[in-house]
PDB file of C-alpha atoms in Angstrom:
ATOM      1  CA  MET A   1     192.878 -10.837 -49.068  1.00  0.00           C
ATOM      2  CA  LYS A   2     190.010 -12.709 -47.418  1.00  0.00           C
ATOM      3  CA  VAL A   3     190.887 -15.826 -45.420  1.00  0.00           C
ATOM      4  CA  CYS A   4     188.685 -18.702 -44.278  1.00  0.00           C
ATOM      5  CA  PHE A   5     189.946 -20.571 -41.223  1.00  0.00           C
ATOM      6  CA  ALA A   6     188.221 -23.951 -40.965  1.00  0.00           C
ATOM      7  CA  GLY A   7     188.868 -26.322 -38.109  1.00  0.00           C
ATOM      8  CA  SER A   8     187.598 -28.116 -35.059  1.00  0.00           C
ATOM      9  CA  SER A   9     187.470 -26.247 -31.780  1.00  0.00           C
ATOM     10  CA  GLY A  10     190.001 -27.050 -29.076  1.00  0.00           C
ATOM     11  CA  GLY A  11     193.598 -27.662 -30.106  1.00  0.00           C
ATOM     12  CA  HIS A  12     193.027 -27.283 -33.842  1.00  0.00           C
ATOM     13  CA  LEU A  13     191.433 -23.874 -33.366  1.00  0.00           C
ATOM     14  CA  THR A  14     194.153 -22.825 -30.928  1.00  0.00           C
ATOM     15  CA  HIS A  15     196.732 -23.854 -33.529  1.00  0.00           C
ATOM     16  CA  LEU A  16     195.104 -21.553 -36.101  1.00  0.00           C
ATOM     17  CA  TYR A  17     194.657 -18.738 -33.611  1.00  0.00           C
ATOM     18  CA  MET A  18     198.400 -18.802 -32.928  1.00  0.00           C
ATOM     19  CA  LEU A  19     198.866 -17.590 -36.510  1.00  0.00           C
ATOM     20  CA  LYS A  20     197.501 -14.196 -35.426  1.00  0.00           C
ATOM     21  CA  PRO A  21     200.556 -12.268 -36.718  1.00  0.00           C
ATOM     22  CA  PHE A  22     199.587 -13.577 -40.184  1.00  0.00           C
ATOM     23  CA  TRP A  23     195.813 -13.000 -40.046  1.00  0.00           C
ATOM     24  CA  GLN A  24     195.297 -10.003 -37.774  1.00  0.00           C
ATOM     25  CA  ASP A  25     195.391  -7.474 -40.621  1.00  0.00           C
ATOM     26  CA  LYS A  26     193.348  -9.559 -43.082  1.00  0.00           C
ATOM     27  CA  GLU A  27     189.648  -9.868 -43.703  1.00  0.00           C
ATOM     28  CA  ARG A  28     188.726 -13.251 -42.272  1.00  0.00           C
ATOM     29  CA  PHE A  29     186.087 -15.597 -40.993  1.00  0.00           C
ATOM     30  CA  TRP A  30     186.116 -18.837 -39.047  1.00  0.00           C
ATOM     31  CA  VAL A  31     184.287 -22.137 -39.437  1.00  0.00           C
ATOM     32  CA  THR A  32     184.352 -24.219 -36.280  1.00  0.00           C
ATOM     33  CA  PHE A  33     182.238 -25.970 -33.665  1.00  0.00           C
ATOM     34  CA  ASP A  34     179.766 -23.817 -31.757  1.00  0.00           C
ATOM     35  CA  LYS A  35     181.317 -24.618 -28.387  1.00  0.00           C
ATOM     36  CA  GLU A  36     182.230 -22.443 -25.432  1.00  0.00           C
ATOM     37  CA  ASP A  37     185.980 -22.479 -26.100  1.00  0.00           C
ATOM     38  CA  ALA A  38     185.480 -21.362 -29.710  1.00  0.00           C
ATOM     39  CA  ARG A  39     182.957 -18.655 -28.803  1.00  0.00           C
ATOM     40  CA  SER A  40     185.308 -17.336 -26.125  1.00  0.00           C
ATOM     41  CA  LEU A  41     188.453 -17.383 -28.270  1.00  0.00           C
ATOM     42  CA  LEU A  42     186.697 -15.917 -31.313  1.00  0.00           C
ATOM     43  CA  ASN A  43     184.682 -13.277 -29.480  1.00  0.00           C
ATOM     44  CA  GLY A  44     184.154 -10.433 -31.958  1.00  0.00           C
ATOM     45  CA  GLU A  45     185.239 -12.532 -34.951  1.00  0.00           C
ATOM     46  CA  LYS A  46     182.946 -13.647 -37.768  1.00  0.00           C
ATOM     47  CA  MET A  47     182.195 -17.331 -37.187  1.00  0.00           C
ATOM     48  CA  TYR A  48     180.108 -19.946 -38.959  1.00  0.00           C
ATOM     49  CA  PRO A  49     179.199 -22.930 -36.785  1.00  0.00           C
ATOM     50  CA  CYS A  50     179.733 -26.313 -38.400  1.00  0.00           C
ATOM     51  CA  TYR A  51     178.168 -29.650 -37.551  1.00  0.00           C
ATOM     52  CA  TYR A  52     179.879 -31.904 -35.008  1.00  0.00           C
ATOM     53  CA  PRO A  53     180.946 -34.477 -33.938  1.00  0.00           C
ATOM     54  CA  THR A  54     182.794 -35.021 -37.191  1.00  0.00           C
ATOM     55  CA  ASN A  55     185.018 -38.028 -36.479  1.00  0.00           C
ATOM     56  CA  ARG A  56     184.495 -40.544 -39.270  1.00  0.00           C
ATOM     57  CA  SER A  57     180.890 -39.411 -39.653  1.00  0.00           C
ATOM     58  CA  LEU A  58     179.283 -39.470 -43.103  1.00  0.00           C
ATOM     59  CA  LYS A  59     176.375 -37.462 -41.716  1.00  0.00           C
ATOM     60  CA  ALA A  60     178.744 -34.714 -40.570  1.00  0.00           C
ATOM     61  CA  LEU A  61     180.575 -34.794 -43.910  1.00  0.00           C
ATOM     62  CA  PHE A  62     177.302 -34.359 -45.800  1.00  0.00           C
ATOM     63  CA  ILE A  63     176.034 -31.525 -43.573  1.00  0.00           C
ATOM     64  CA  ASN A  64     179.391 -29.728 -43.562  1.00  0.00           C
ATOM     65  CA  THR A  65     179.699 -30.093 -47.339  1.00  0.00           C
ATOM     66  CA  LYS A  66     176.384 -28.252 -47.703  1.00  0.00           C
ATOM     67  CA  LEU A  67     177.675 -25.613 -45.272  1.00  0.00           C
ATOM     68  CA  ALA A  68     180.969 -25.293 -47.185  1.00  0.00           C
ATOM     69  CA  LEU A  69     179.107 -24.797 -50.445  1.00  0.00           C
ATOM     70  CA  LYS A  70     176.946 -22.048 -48.926  1.00  0.00           C
ATOM     71  CA  VAL A  71     179.771 -20.296 -47.056  1.00  0.00           C
ATOM     72  CA  LEU A  72     182.330 -20.416 -49.874  1.00  0.00           C
ATOM     73  CA  ARG A  73     179.817 -19.139 -52.428  1.00  0.00           C
ATOM     74  CA  GLY A  74     178.741 -16.326 -50.139  1.00  0.00           C
ATOM     75  CA  GLU A  75     182.090 -15.267 -48.691  1.00  0.00           C
ATOM     76  CA  LYS A  76     184.333 -15.919 -51.716  1.00  0.00           C
ATOM     77  CA  PRO A  77     187.604 -16.214 -49.761  1.00  0.00           C
ATOM     78  CA  ASP A  78     190.970 -16.046 -51.483  1.00  0.00           C
ATOM     79  CA  LEU A  79     192.531 -18.568 -49.126  1.00  0.00           C
ATOM     80  CA  ILE A  80     191.423 -21.430 -46.861  1.00  0.00           C
ATOM     81  CA  VAL A  81     193.673 -22.378 -43.947  1.00  0.00           C
ATOM     82  CA  SER A  82     193.206 -25.354 -41.640  1.00  0.00           C
ATOM     83  CA  SER A  83     195.033 -27.569 -39.190  1.00  0.00           C
ATOM     84  CA  GLY A  84     192.169 -30.062 -39.046  1.00  0.00           C
ATOM     85  CA  ALA A  85     190.164 -31.850 -38.333  1.00  0.00           C
ATOM     86  CA  ALA A  86     187.371 -33.287 -40.490  1.00  0.00           C
ATOM     87  CA  VAL A  87     185.540 -30.023 -41.196  1.00  0.00           C
ATOM     88  CA  ALA A  88     188.521 -29.060 -43.370  1.00  0.00           C
ATOM     89  CA  VAL A  89     187.788 -31.823 -45.883  1.00  0.00           C
ATOM     90  CA  PRO A  90     184.704 -30.375 -47.617  1.00  0.00           C
ATOM     91  CA  PHE A  91     186.114 -26.844 -47.473  1.00  0.00           C
ATOM     92  CA  PHE A  92     189.371 -27.898 -49.154  1.00  0.00           C
ATOM     93  CA  TRP A  93     187.776 -30.055 -51.865  1.00  0.00           C
ATOM     94  CA  LEU A  94     185.116 -27.473 -52.734  1.00  0.00           C
ATOM     95  CA  GLY A  95     187.699 -24.715 -52.420  1.00  0.00           C
ATOM     96  CA  LYS A  96     189.807 -26.478 -55.020  1.00  0.00           C
ATOM     97  CA  LEU A  97     186.792 -26.661 -57.352  1.00  0.00           C
ATOM     98  CA  PHE A  98     186.213 -22.917 -56.867  1.00  0.00           C
ATOM     99  CA  GLY A  99     189.877 -22.042 -57.483  1.00  0.00           C
ATOM    100  CA  ILE A 100     190.550 -20.977 -53.878  1.00  0.00           C
ATOM    101  CA  LYS A 101     194.108 -21.414 -52.606  1.00  0.00           C
ATOM    102  CA  THR A 102     194.553 -23.727 -49.602  1.00  0.00           C
ATOM    103  CA  ILE A 103     197.103 -24.163 -46.826  1.00  0.00           C
ATOM    104  CA  TYR A 104     196.933 -27.144 -44.506  1.00  0.00           C
ATOM    105  CA  ILE A 105     199.056 -27.401 -41.364  1.00  0.00           C
ATOM    106  CA  GLU A 106     199.511 -30.953 -40.103  1.00  0.00           C
ATOM    107  CA  VAL A 107     199.205 -31.060 -36.342  1.00  0.00           C
ATOM    108  CA  PHE A 108     202.273 -30.793 -34.124  1.00  0.00           C
ATOM    109  CA  ASP A 109     201.809 -34.124 -32.358  1.00  0.00           C
ATOM    110  CA  ARG A 110     202.183 -36.111 -35.580  1.00  0.00           C
ATOM    111  CA  ILE A 111     205.858 -36.850 -36.032  1.00  0.00           C
ATOM    112  CA  ASP A 112     205.904 -39.754 -38.495  1.00  0.00           C
ATOM    113  CA  LYS A 113     202.287 -40.809 -39.208  1.00  0.00           C
ATOM    114  CA  PRO A 114     199.595 -38.884 -41.076  1.00  0.00           C
ATOM    115  CA  THR A 115     196.232 -37.826 -39.725  1.00  0.00           C
ATOM    116  CA  LEU A 116     193.125 -38.953 -41.596  1.00  0.00           C
ATOM    117  CA  THR A 117     192.296 -35.351 -42.453  1.00  0.00           C
ATOM    118  CA  GLY A 118     195.835 -34.745 -43.686  1.00  0.00           C
ATOM    119  CA  LYS A 119     195.594 -37.750 -45.996  1.00  0.00           C
ATOM    120  CA  LEU A 120     192.207 -36.590 -47.320  1.00  0.00           C
ATOM    121  CA  VAL A 121     193.196 -32.981 -48.079  1.00  0.00           C
ATOM    122  CA  TYR A 122     196.791 -33.564 -49.231  1.00  0.00           C
ATOM    123  CA  PRO A 123     195.806 -34.114 -52.902  1.00  0.00           C
ATOM    124  CA  VAL A 124     194.053 -30.716 -53.130  1.00  0.00           C
ATOM    125  CA  THR A 125     196.259 -28.595 -50.880  1.00  0.00           C
ATOM    126  CA  ASP A 126     198.405 -25.888 -52.436  1.00  0.00           C
ATOM    127  CA  ILE A 127     200.795 -25.618 -49.497  1.00  0.00           C
ATOM    128  CA  PHE A 128     200.953 -28.526 -47.069  1.00  0.00           C
ATOM    129  CA  VAL A 129     202.878 -27.597 -43.932  1.00  0.00           C
ATOM    130  CA  VAL A 130     204.481 -30.045 -41.518  1.00  0.00           C
ATOM    131  CA  GLU A 131     206.219 -29.241 -38.263  1.00  0.00           C
ATOM    132  CA  TRP A 132     208.652 -32.168 -38.235  1.00  0.00           C
ATOM    133  CA  GLU A 133     211.207 -33.097 -40.901  1.00  0.00           C
ATOM    134  CA  GLU A 134     210.211 -36.776 -40.531  1.00  0.00           C
ATOM    135  CA  MET A 135     206.754 -35.939 -41.894  1.00  0.00           C
ATOM    136  CA  LYS A 136     208.233 -35.117 -45.295  1.00  0.00           C
ATOM    137  CA  LYS A 137     208.610 -38.884 -45.760  1.00  0.00           C
ATOM    138  CA  VAL A 138     204.832 -39.158 -45.332  1.00  0.00           C
ATOM    139  CA  TYR A 139     203.999 -36.035 -47.357  1.00  0.00           C
ATOM    140  CA  PRO A 140     206.771 -35.587 -49.955  1.00  0.00           C
ATOM    141  CA  LYS A 141     205.443 -32.243 -51.278  1.00  0.00           C
ATOM    142  CA  ALA A 142     205.190 -30.766 -47.776  1.00  0.00           C
ATOM    143  CA  VAL A 143     207.043 -27.744 -46.501  1.00  0.00           C
ATOM    144  CA  ASN A 144     208.600 -27.981 -43.045  1.00  0.00           C
ATOM    145  CA  LEU A 145     208.246 -24.633 -41.317  1.00  0.00           C
ATOM    146  CA  GLY A 146     209.066 -25.982 -37.871  1.00  0.00           C
ATOM    147  CA  SER A 147     206.942 -25.584 -34.776  1.00  0.00           C
ATOM    148  CA  ILE A 148     204.164 -23.028 -34.567  1.00  0.00           C
ATOM    149  CA  PHE A 149     204.100 -23.454 -30.786  1.00  0.00           C
TER     150      PHE A 149
END
């Protein structure tokens, strides 16, 4: 199984990295910001830098959609996993078009309100994970797996 991890650097990337027991024995690659924290954490890992800042930026969405098209066609992952933020959107929507399975993990600090990224990827996510039972009111098809932290 080949896994694509797509997410912003910082807390989102740390969230994904904490899933190491899941991904350590799988072929994988990462799509994140080319920043010092990401380079340090992912030292030795295959990483594609994405465009940032992404917050509510149509320019970033356009550039990262082109990147997603190129990366997904070239890498052909079986699964895309993300905990946000905006870079996940083009990867999930194009992934859906290409028949790639997706798992989105809503961030831990959201207890009863959705993130923008969560709202945008929810319609095309195969498994939508929340970490609080209250979030199932926001995302009815979500699975509550409890805290990753």
